[in-house]
Amino acid sequence: MSVTAASAPPARSAAGAVVRRYASALRTPKGFAGGLLVAGFLLLAISVPWLFPEGYDVQGRDGLAAPTVAAPFGTDEVGRSVFTRSLFGVRTDLLLVAAAVPVAAVAGTLLGLLGAVSRLLGGLAQRLFDLIMGFPSLILGICVALVLGPGWGALVLAMVIYALPAFGRLARATLLAQENRDYVIAARLLGVSRGRIMVRHILPHTIDTMIAQAVVAVVASIFLESSLSIVGLGVQPPEPSLGVLLNSGARYMEQQPFYVLGPAALLFLLVLGFSLLADAVTRAGGES
């Protein structure tokens, strides 16, 4: 009993170590720059309905106009401000990611840890991950959109399915690494059930890797949304997303280049912010 207590890491101190480690990641140059960009976009996404209470679909007389103070990215083919629509597009992308990534993280982790309960179920989960990984993200998204129809539902489901294998494989790797640790073996000898061992001893050790993977999954999900919306199978107009704006603006690139360059710049900065944050968080997790 004393060996078990000494060997098992205290949950509270382990959680405190995770918090300190990732707080230190935000103080690195990459972590600070990425965190600043992400925080700025989150603040914009939250405040844009109050900044532009008239909404994103207000049409004007001047179609495809050049950038002005009132419309920094110019206007689209029906006179709507591309800048306003781009900010609402960022909000749409972040809402989609916020809906999909947590579901993928929880579902993928639980599927990856099925091996702690049943080796057969764990093996089946791994074969499912292999099957999903055999499809490129865009092809997978197109298949889902063709079944469900274009829109939010198809986008969220495609994001969840595409992100499942990464979370599941990381969870399984953690399971295999922890199975032969002294405190897990001691718990088995004391007659502790497999389910309790998973919840008490193994699941807490997946948090570290899941945090890092969640940030990476956000970047992949943003790219997936943009790709599907560019081919017309994602968010449906007039609702804006960055992919929708790139798709619409490509036809007017010569007449109004900022119709594409503005949303593309926001997409680049959004992905850059999450990529820098992902790199900093991954390095912090690797130092654990």
Short mmCIF file of C-alpha atoms in Angstrom, two decimals, residues 105-126 129 164-179 194-207 209-210:
data_model
loop_
_atom_site.label_atom_id
_atom_site.label_comp_id
_atom_site.label_asym_id
_atom_site.label_seq_id
_atom_site.Cartn_x
_atom_site.Cartn_y
_atom_site.Cartn_z
CA ALA A 105 -10.65 15.60 -28.53
CA VAL A 106 -13.07 13.87 -26.16
CA ALA A 107 -14.26 11.23 -28.64
CA GLY A 108 -10.77 10.50 -29.97
CA THR A 109 -9.29 10.20 -26.48
CA LEU A 110 -12.02 7.84 -25.31
CA LEU A 111 -11.67 5.68 -28.43
CA GLY A 112 -7.90 5.58 -27.98
CA LEU A 113 -8.28 4.47 -24.37
CA LEU A 114 -10.70 1.64 -25.18
CA GLY A 115 -7.74 -0.72 -25.00
CA ALA A 116 -7.69 -0.22 -21.24
CA VAL A 117 -11.16 -1.80 -21.05
CA SER A 118 -11.02 -4.32 -23.90
CA ARG A 119 -8.14 -5.24 -26.20
CA LEU A 120 -10.64 -6.18 -28.93
CA LEU A 121 -12.36 -2.77 -28.79
CA GLY A 122 -8.99 -1.04 -28.67
CA GLY A 123 -7.89 -2.88 -31.82
CA LEU A 124 -11.12 -2.01 -33.63
CA ALA A 125 -10.66 1.66 -32.72
CA GLN A 126 -7.15 1.61 -34.22
CA PHE A 129 -8.28 5.47 -37.22
CA LEU A 164 -10.20 11.78 -34.39
CA PRO A 165 -7.14 9.67 -35.36
CA ALA A 166 -4.57 12.13 -34.00
CA PHE A 167 -6.25 12.33 -30.59
CA GLY A 168 -6.93 8.58 -30.52
CA ARG A 169 -3.37 7.56 -31.40
CA LEU A 170 -1.89 9.93 -28.81
CA ALA A 171 -4.26 8.56 -26.16
CA ARG A 172 -3.33 4.97 -27.05
CA ALA A 173 0.39 5.82 -26.94
CA THR A 174 -0.12 7.25 -23.45
CA LEU A 175 -2.07 4.13 -22.45
CA LEU A 176 0.73 1.82 -23.62
CA ALA A 177 3.34 3.97 -21.87
CA GLN A 178 1.46 3.96 -18.56
CA GLU A 179 0.29 0.31 -18.51
CA ARG A 194 -9.66 -1.59 -15.40
CA GLY A 195 -12.14 1.24 -15.71
CA ARG A 196 -11.01 2.83 -12.44
CA ILE A 197 -7.35 2.47 -13.40
CA MET A 198 -8.08 4.23 -16.67
CA VAL A 199 -9.98 7.11 -15.02
CA ARG A 200 -7.70 7.51 -12.01
CA HIS A 201 -4.22 6.79 -13.36
CA ILE A 202 -4.15 6.82 -17.18
CA LEU A 203 -6.64 9.47 -18.30
CA PRO A 204 -4.93 12.34 -16.38
CA HIS A 205 -1.69 11.61 -18.27
CA THR A 206 -3.40 12.22 -21.63
CA ILE A 207 -4.21 15.85 -20.79
CA THR A 209 -0.61 15.71 -25.12
CA MET A 210 -4.26 16.52 -25.81
#
